[in-house]
Amino acid sequence: EHPSLIEVYKGNIAVADKSNWLEMFEYYLNKPKEREELAYNAMLIAQNEHTWKVRMEHFIDVLNKHYEK
């Protein structure tokens, strides 16, 4: 289980580990509608949360925490 990933992405990602990856693979292989929805949601997350602006805001926050005046 990856609770932090599930919490951050609110079920918009498929989380698998070595004990269930084949089951997850077969599930989404046989469910094209759910697979497309998952892919679309992942694309939206990437477009909205992995921009230069968001990354630089995070970078500045980290710097501020470590180098407070």
mmCIF file of N, CA, C and O in Angstrom:
data_model
loop_
_atom_site.group_PDB
_atom_site.id
_atom_site.type_symbol
_atom_site.label_atom_id
_atom_site.label_comp_id
_atom_site.label_asym_id
_atom_site.label_seq_id
_atom_site.Cartn_x
_atom_site.Cartn_y
_atom_site.Cartn_z
ATOM 1 N N GLU A 1 0.829 -1.193 0.000
ATOM 2 C CA GLU A 1 0.000 0.000 0.000
ATOM 3 C C GLU A 1 0.870 1.252 0.000
ATOM 4 O O GLU A 1 1.911 1.296 0.631
ATOM 5 N N HIS A 2 0.396 2.241 -0.670
ATOM 6 C CA HIS A 2 1.070 3.532 -0.725
ATOM 7 C C HIS A 2 0.072 4.609 -0.318
ATOM 8 O O HIS A 2 -0.453 5.316 -1.170
ATOM 9 N N PRO A 3 -0.207 4.740 0.983
ATOM 10 C CA PRO A 3 -1.256 5.668 1.411
ATOM 11 C C PRO A 3 -1.008 7.104 0.985
ATOM 12 O O PRO A 3 -1.946 7.818 0.665
ATOM 13 N N SER A 4 0.244 7.531 0.965
ATOM 14 C CA SER A 4 0.483 8.920 0.583
ATOM 15 C C SER A 4 0.142 9.153 -0.880
ATOM 16 O O SER A 4 -0.426 10.173 -1.235
ATOM 17 N N LEU A 5 0.465 8.213 -1.748
ATOM 18 C CA LEU A 5 0.111 8.346 -3.164
ATOM 19 C C LEU A 5 -1.399 8.337 -3.352
ATOM 20 O O LEU A 5 -1.950 9.134 -4.095
ATOM 21 N N ILE A 6 -2.059 7.429 -2.685
ATOM 22 C CA ILE A 6 -3.515 7.324 -2.806
ATOM 23 C C ILE A 6 -4.171 8.600 -2.285
ATOM 24 O O ILE A 6 -5.099 9.120 -2.891
ATOM 25 N N GLU A 7 -3.659 9.117 -1.166
ATOM 26 C CA GLU A 7 -4.216 10.340 -0.590
ATOM 27 C C GLU A 7 -4.005 11.539 -1.518
ATOM 28 O O GLU A 7 -4.928 12.320 -1.746
ATOM 29 N N VAL A 8 -2.822 11.664 -2.079
ATOM 30 C CA VAL A 8 -2.510 12.806 -2.944
ATOM 31 C C VAL A 8 -3.311 12.756 -4.234
ATOM 32 O O VAL A 8 -3.851 13.756 -4.681
ATOM 33 N N TYR A 9 -3.385 11.587 -4.837
ATOM 34 C CA TYR A 9 -4.015 11.484 -6.155
ATOM 35 C C TYR A 9 -5.461 11.010 -6.107
ATOM 36 O O TYR A 9 -6.091 10.844 -7.135
ATOM 37 N N LYS A 10 -5.996 10.793 -4.917
ATOM 38 C CA LYS A 10 -7.421 10.510 -4.708
ATOM 39 C C LYS A 10 -7.976 9.448 -5.655
ATOM 40 O O LYS A 10 -8.995 9.620 -6.293
ATOM 41 N N GLY A 11 -7.278 8.332 -5.758
ATOM 42 C CA GLY A 11 -7.765 7.230 -6.573
ATOM 43 C C GLY A 11 -7.573 7.399 -8.063
ATOM 44 O O GLY A 11 -8.080 6.605 -8.846
ATOM 45 N N ASN A 12 -6.854 8.428 -8.476
ATOM 46 C CA ASN A 12 -6.635 8.650 -9.900
ATOM 47 C C ASN A 12 -5.376 7.983 -10.423
ATOM 48 O O ASN A 12 -4.920 8.287 -11.508
ATOM 49 N N ILE A 13 -4.814 7.085 -9.635
ATOM 50 C CA ILE A 13 -3.672 6.299 -10.092
ATOM 51 C C ILE A 13 -3.897 4.851 -9.706
ATOM 52 O O ILE A 13 -4.626 4.552 -8.764
ATOM 53 N N ALA A 14 -3.292 3.966 -10.441
ATOM 54 C CA ALA A 14 -3.336 2.547 -10.105
ATOM 55 C C ALA A 14 -2.054 2.230 -9.348
ATOM 56 O O ALA A 14 -0.963 2.457 -9.848
ATOM 57 N N VAL A 15 -2.195 1.742 -8.133
ATOM 58 C CA VAL A 15 -1.032 1.415 -7.317
ATOM 59 C C VAL A 15 -0.921 -0.092 -7.238
ATOM 60 O O VAL A 15 -1.844 -0.778 -6.815
ATOM 61 N N ALA A 16 0.214 -0.594 -7.691
ATOM 62 C CA ALA A 16 0.455 -2.035 -7.656
ATOM 63 C C ALA A 16 1.819 -2.289 -7.033
ATOM 64 O O ALA A 16 2.700 -1.428 -7.067
ATOM 65 N N ASP A 17 1.967 -3.460 -6.477
ATOM 66 C CA ASP A 17 3.274 -3.870 -5.972
ATOM 67 C C ASP A 17 3.572 -5.256 -6.517
ATOM 68 O O ASP A 17 2.817 -5.784 -7.330
ATOM 69 N N LYS A 18 4.668 -5.835 -6.077
ATOM 70 C CA LYS A 18 5.075 -7.107 -6.667
ATOM 71 C C LYS A 18 4.087 -8.237 -6.386
ATOM 72 O O LYS A 18 4.091 -9.233 -7.090
ATOM 73 N N SER A 19 3.211 -8.064 -5.422
ATOM 74 C CA SER A 19 2.245 -9.127 -5.129
ATOM 75 C C SER A 19 0.981 -9.045 -5.986
ATOM 76 O O SER A 19 0.276 -10.034 -6.132
ATOM 77 N N ASN A 20 0.687 -7.857 -6.566
ATOM 78 C CA ASN A 20 -0.567 -7.745 -7.317
ATOM 79 C C ASN A 20 -0.427 -7.045 -8.668
ATOM 80 O O ASN A 20 -1.427 -6.701 -9.286
ATOM 81 N N TRP A 21 0.787 -6.829 -9.148
ATOM 82 C CA TRP A 21 0.948 -6.077 -10.393
ATOM 83 C C TRP A 21 0.317 -6.796 -11.578
ATOM 84 O O TRP A 21 -0.281 -6.155 -12.435
ATOM 85 N N LEU A 22 0.409 -8.111 -11.625
ATOM 86 C CA LEU A 22 -0.172 -8.846 -12.752
ATOM 87 C C LEU A 22 -1.701 -8.749 -12.724
ATOM 88 O O LEU A 22 -2.335 -8.541 -13.767
ATOM 89 N N GLU A 23 -2.267 -8.849 -11.557
ATOM 90 C CA GLU A 23 -3.716 -8.698 -11.404
ATOM 91 C C GLU A 23 -4.165 -7.310 -11.864
ATOM 92 O O GLU A 23 -5.156 -7.173 -12.588
ATOM 93 N N MET A 24 -3.433 -6.270 -11.458
ATOM 94 C CA MET A 24 -3.765 -4.906 -11.875
ATOM 95 C C MET A 24 -3.606 -4.741 -13.381
ATOM 96 O O MET A 24 -4.435 -4.122 -14.037
ATOM 97 N N PHE A 25 -2.553 -5.306 -13.929
ATOM 98 C CA PHE A 25 -2.301 -5.242 -15.368
ATOM 99 C C PHE A 25 -3.452 -5.877 -16.139
ATOM 100 O O PHE A 25 -3.996 -5.278 -17.071
ATOM 101 N N GLU A 26 -3.830 -7.076 -15.750
ATOM 102 C CA GLU A 26 -4.925 -7.780 -16.431
ATOM 103 C C GLU A 26 -6.252 -7.045 -16.253
ATOM 104 O O GLU A 26 -7.071 -6.997 -17.175
ATOM 105 N N TYR A 27 -6.476 -6.488 -15.073
ATOM 106 C CA TYR A 27 -7.711 -5.762 -14.817
ATOM 107 C C TYR A 27 -7.861 -4.606 -15.800
ATOM 108 O O TYR A 27 -8.874 -4.479 -16.482
ATOM 109 N N TYR A 28 -6.835 -3.748 -15.883
ATOM 110 C CA TYR A 28 -6.924 -2.582 -16.767
ATOM 111 C C TYR A 28 -6.799 -2.960 -18.237
ATOM 112 O O TYR A 28 -7.345 -2.274 -19.094
ATOM 113 N N LEU A 29 -6.139 -4.061 -18.525
ATOM 114 C CA LEU A 29 -6.073 -4.539 -19.903
ATOM 115 C C LEU A 29 -7.465 -4.897 -20.411
ATOM 116 O O LEU A 29 -7.809 -4.638 -21.562
ATOM 117 N N ASN A 30 -8.283 -5.435 -19.523
ATOM 118 C CA ASN A 30 -9.618 -5.883 -19.896
ATOM 119 C C ASN A 30 -10.720 -4.860 -19.626
ATOM 120 O O ASN A 30 -11.893 -5.148 -19.835
ATOM 121 N N LYS A 31 -10.363 -3.695 -19.152
ATOM 122 C CA LYS A 31 -11.338 -2.632 -18.864
ATOM 123 C C LYS A 31 -10.909 -1.352 -19.586
ATOM 124 O O LYS A 31 -10.395 -0.407 -18.976
ATOM 125 N N PRO A 32 -11.109 -1.285 -20.909
ATOM 126 C CA PRO A 32 -10.610 -0.126 -21.664
ATOM 127 C C PRO A 32 -11.188 1.216 -21.207
ATOM 128 O O PRO A 32 -10.468 2.212 -21.188
ATOM 129 N N LYS A 33 -12.443 1.250 -20.811
ATOM 130 C CA LYS A 33 -13.039 2.519 -20.379
ATOM 131 C C LYS A 33 -12.355 3.027 -19.107
ATOM 132 O O LYS A 33 -12.007 4.203 -19.006
ATOM 133 N N GLU A 34 -12.167 2.134 -18.136
ATOM 134 C CA GLU A 34 -11.505 2.522 -16.896
ATOM 135 C C GLU A 34 -10.043 2.892 -17.152
ATOM 136 O O GLU A 34 -9.519 3.824 -16.536
ATOM 137 N N ARG A 35 -9.390 2.165 -18.044
ATOM 138 C CA ARG A 35 -7.997 2.456 -18.387
ATOM 139 C C ARG A 35 -7.875 3.837 -19.016
ATOM 140 O O ARG A 35 -6.994 4.617 -18.657
ATOM 141 N N GLU A 36 -8.787 4.169 -19.928
ATOM 142 C CA GLU A 36 -8.772 5.491 -20.566
ATOM 143 C C GLU A 36 -9.042 6.594 -19.552
ATOM 144 O O GLU A 36 -8.421 7.659 -19.596
ATOM 145 N N GLU A 37 -9.964 6.356 -18.639
ATOM 146 C CA GLU A 37 -10.273 7.349 -17.606
ATOM 147 C C GLU A 37 -9.056 7.573 -16.701
ATOM 148 O O GLU A 37 -8.720 8.706 -16.368
ATOM 149 N N LEU A 38 -8.403 6.489 -16.330
ATOM 150 C CA LEU A 38 -7.206 6.582 -15.504
ATOM 151 C C LEU A 38 -6.109 7.353 -16.235
ATOM 152 O O LEU A 38 -5.458 8.227 -15.651
ATOM 153 N N ALA A 39 -5.914 7.053 -17.507
ATOM 154 C CA ALA A 39 -4.898 7.748 -18.305
ATOM 155 C C ALA A 39 -5.231 9.231 -18.441
ATOM 156 O O ALA A 39 -4.346 10.086 -18.319
ATOM 157 N N TYR A 40 -6.484 9.539 -18.670
ATOM 158 C CA TYR A 40 -6.899 10.941 -18.801
ATOM 159 C C TYR A 40 -6.671 11.706 -17.502
ATOM 160 O O TYR A 40 -6.135 12.810 -17.509
ATOM 161 N N ASN A 41 -7.064 11.100 -16.381
ATOM 162 C CA ASN A 41 -6.861 11.746 -15.085
ATOM 163 C C ASN A 41 -5.372 11.945 -14.789
ATOM 164 O O ASN A 41 -4.975 12.975 -14.248
ATOM 165 N N ALA A 42 -4.555 10.970 -15.154
ATOM 166 C CA ALA A 42 -3.110 11.094 -14.965
ATOM 167 C C ALA A 42 -2.560 12.237 -15.812
ATOM 168 O O ALA A 42 -1.691 12.994 -15.363
ATOM 169 N N MET A 43 -3.067 12.389 -17.036
ATOM 170 C CA MET A 43 -2.635 13.482 -17.901
ATOM 171 C C MET A 43 -2.984 14.831 -17.266
ATOM 172 O O MET A 43 -2.160 15.749 -17.255
ATOM 173 N N LEU A 44 -4.189 14.956 -16.717
ATOM 174 C CA LEU A 44 -4.596 16.201 -16.074
ATOM 175 C C LEU A 44 -3.715 16.522 -14.872
ATOM 176 O O LEU A 44 -3.330 17.672 -14.667
ATOM 177 N N ILE A 45 -3.404 15.507 -14.074
ATOM 178 C CA ILE A 45 -2.533 15.705 -12.922
ATOM 179 C C ILE A 45 -1.172 16.198 -13.397
ATOM 180 O O ILE A 45 -0.619 17.157 -12.845
ATOM 181 N N ALA A 46 -0.627 15.564 -14.420
ATOM 182 C CA ALA A 46 0.688 15.964 -14.935
ATOM 183 C C ALA A 46 0.649 17.393 -15.478
ATOM 184 O O ALA A 46 1.554 18.188 -15.203
ATOM 185 N N GLN A 47 -0.378 17.732 -16.217
ATOM 186 C CA GLN A 47 -0.476 19.079 -16.794
ATOM 187 C C GLN A 47 -0.627 20.155 -15.723
ATOM 188 O O GLN A 47 -0.106 21.257 -15.873
ATOM 189 N N ASN A 48 -1.343 19.843 -14.654
ATOM 190 C CA ASN A 48 -1.635 20.854 -13.633
ATOM 191 C C ASN A 48 -0.608 20.918 -12.512
ATOM 192 O O ASN A 48 -0.403 21.978 -11.933
ATOM 193 N N GLU A 49 0.021 19.798 -12.204
ATOM 194 C CA GLU A 49 0.883 19.752 -11.029
ATOM 195 C C GLU A 49 2.369 19.637 -11.346
ATOM 196 O O GLU A 49 3.188 19.674 -10.429
ATOM 197 N N HIS A 50 2.719 19.489 -12.600
ATOM 198 C CA HIS A 50 4.133 19.341 -12.953
ATOM 199 C C HIS A 50 4.542 20.415 -13.949
ATOM 200 O O HIS A 50 5.153 20.146 -14.974
ATOM 201 N N THR A 51 4.217 21.645 -13.581
ATOM 202 C CA THR A 51 4.590 22.791 -14.403
ATOM 203 C C THR A 51 5.812 23.451 -13.765
ATOM 204 O O THR A 51 6.131 23.206 -12.592
ATOM 205 N N TRP A 52 6.482 24.290 -14.531
ATOM 206 C CA TRP A 52 7.616 25.024 -13.978
ATOM 207 C C TRP A 52 7.171 25.895 -12.812
ATOM 208 O O TRP A 52 7.874 26.013 -11.801
ATOM 209 N N LYS A 53 6.007 26.506 -12.929
ATOM 210 C CA LYS A 53 5.509 27.380 -11.864
ATOM 211 C C LYS A 53 5.330 26.605 -10.563
ATOM 212 O O LYS A 53 5.802 27.031 -9.505
ATOM 213 N N VAL A 54 4.681 25.458 -10.632
ATOM 214 C CA VAL A 54 4.445 24.652 -9.435
ATOM 215 C C VAL A 54 5.775 24.159 -8.862
ATOM 216 O O VAL A 54 5.994 24.191 -7.648
ATOM 217 N N ARG A 55 6.673 23.717 -9.719
ATOM 218 C CA ARG A 55 7.965 23.224 -9.235
ATOM 219 C C ARG A 55 8.779 24.330 -8.568
ATOM 220 O O ARG A 55 9.420 24.116 -7.548
ATOM 221 N N MET A 56 8.777 25.510 -9.156
ATOM 222 C CA MET A 56 9.538 26.618 -8.574
ATOM 223 C C MET A 56 8.920 27.083 -7.262
ATOM 224 O O MET A 56 9.631 27.451 -6.326
ATOM 225 N N GLU A 57 7.583 27.064 -7.161
ATOM 226 C CA GLU A 57 6.939 27.411 -5.893
ATOM 227 C C GLU A 57 7.369 26.428 -4.811
ATOM 228 O O GLU A 57 7.664 26.825 -3.672
ATOM 229 N N HIS A 58 7.392 25.148 -5.140
ATOM 230 C CA HIS A 58 7.835 24.128 -4.181
ATOM 231 C C HIS A 58 9.307 24.346 -3.816
ATOM 232 O O HIS A 58 9.689 24.277 -2.644
ATOM 233 N N PHE A 59 10.143 24.620 -4.803
ATOM 234 C CA PHE A 59 11.563 24.865 -4.588
ATOM 235 C C PHE A 59 11.770 26.054 -3.647
ATOM 236 O O PHE A 59 12.558 25.990 -2.700
ATOM 237 N N ILE A 60 11.041 27.126 -3.871
ATOM 238 C CA ILE A 60 11.140 28.310 -3.023
ATOM 239 C C ILE A 60 10.677 27.995 -1.606
ATOM 240 O O ILE A 60 11.292 28.436 -0.627
ATOM 241 N N ASP A 61 9.605 27.213 -1.471
ATOM 242 C CA ASP A 61 9.145 26.804 -0.136
ATOM 243 C C ASP A 61 10.223 26.030 0.603
ATOM 244 O O ASP A 61 10.456 26.247 1.794
ATOM 245 N N VAL A 62 10.878 25.112 -0.086
ATOM 246 C CA VAL A 62 11.947 24.317 0.534
ATOM 247 C C VAL A 62 13.095 25.226 0.956
ATOM 248 O O VAL A 62 13.619 25.111 2.074
ATOM 249 N N LEU A 63 13.491 26.136 0.077
ATOM 250 C CA LEU A 63 14.567 27.070 0.428
ATOM 251 C C LEU A 63 14.196 27.912 1.638
ATOM 252 O O LEU A 63 15.012 28.112 2.543
ATOM 253 N N ASN A 64 12.962 28.406 1.654
ATOM 254 C CA ASN A 64 12.518 29.224 2.778
ATOM 255 C C ASN A 64 12.537 28.451 4.096
ATOM 256 O O ASN A 64 12.886 29.002 5.139
ATOM 257 N N LYS A 65 12.172 27.175 4.062
ATOM 258 C CA LYS A 65 12.173 26.361 5.283
ATOM 259 C C LYS A 65 13.596 26.152 5.797
ATOM 260 O O LYS A 65 13.828 26.129 7.002
ATOM 261 N N HIS A 66 14.541 25.980 4.880
ATOM 262 C CA HIS A 66 15.914 25.679 5.294
ATOM 263 C C HIS A 66 16.770 26.917 5.539
ATOM 264 O O HIS A 66 17.781 26.833 6.217
ATOM 265 N N TYR A 67 16.380 28.036 4.975
ATOM 266 C CA TYR A 67 17.193 29.239 5.100
ATOM 267 C C TYR A 67 16.371 30.422 5.613
ATOM 268 O O TYR A 67 16.463 31.522 5.085
ATOM 269 N N GLU A 68 15.578 30.166 6.632
ATOM 270 C CA GLU A 68 14.781 31.245 7.214
ATOM 271 C C GLU A 68 15.693 32.297 7.812
ATOM 272 O O GLU A 68 16.740 31.994 8.363
ATOM 273 N N LYS A 69 15.282 33.537 7.701
ATOM 274 C CA LYS A 69 16.105 34.643 8.233
ATOM 275 C C LYS A 69 15.820 34.892 9.676
ATOM 276 O O LYS A 69 14.825 34.660 10.218
#
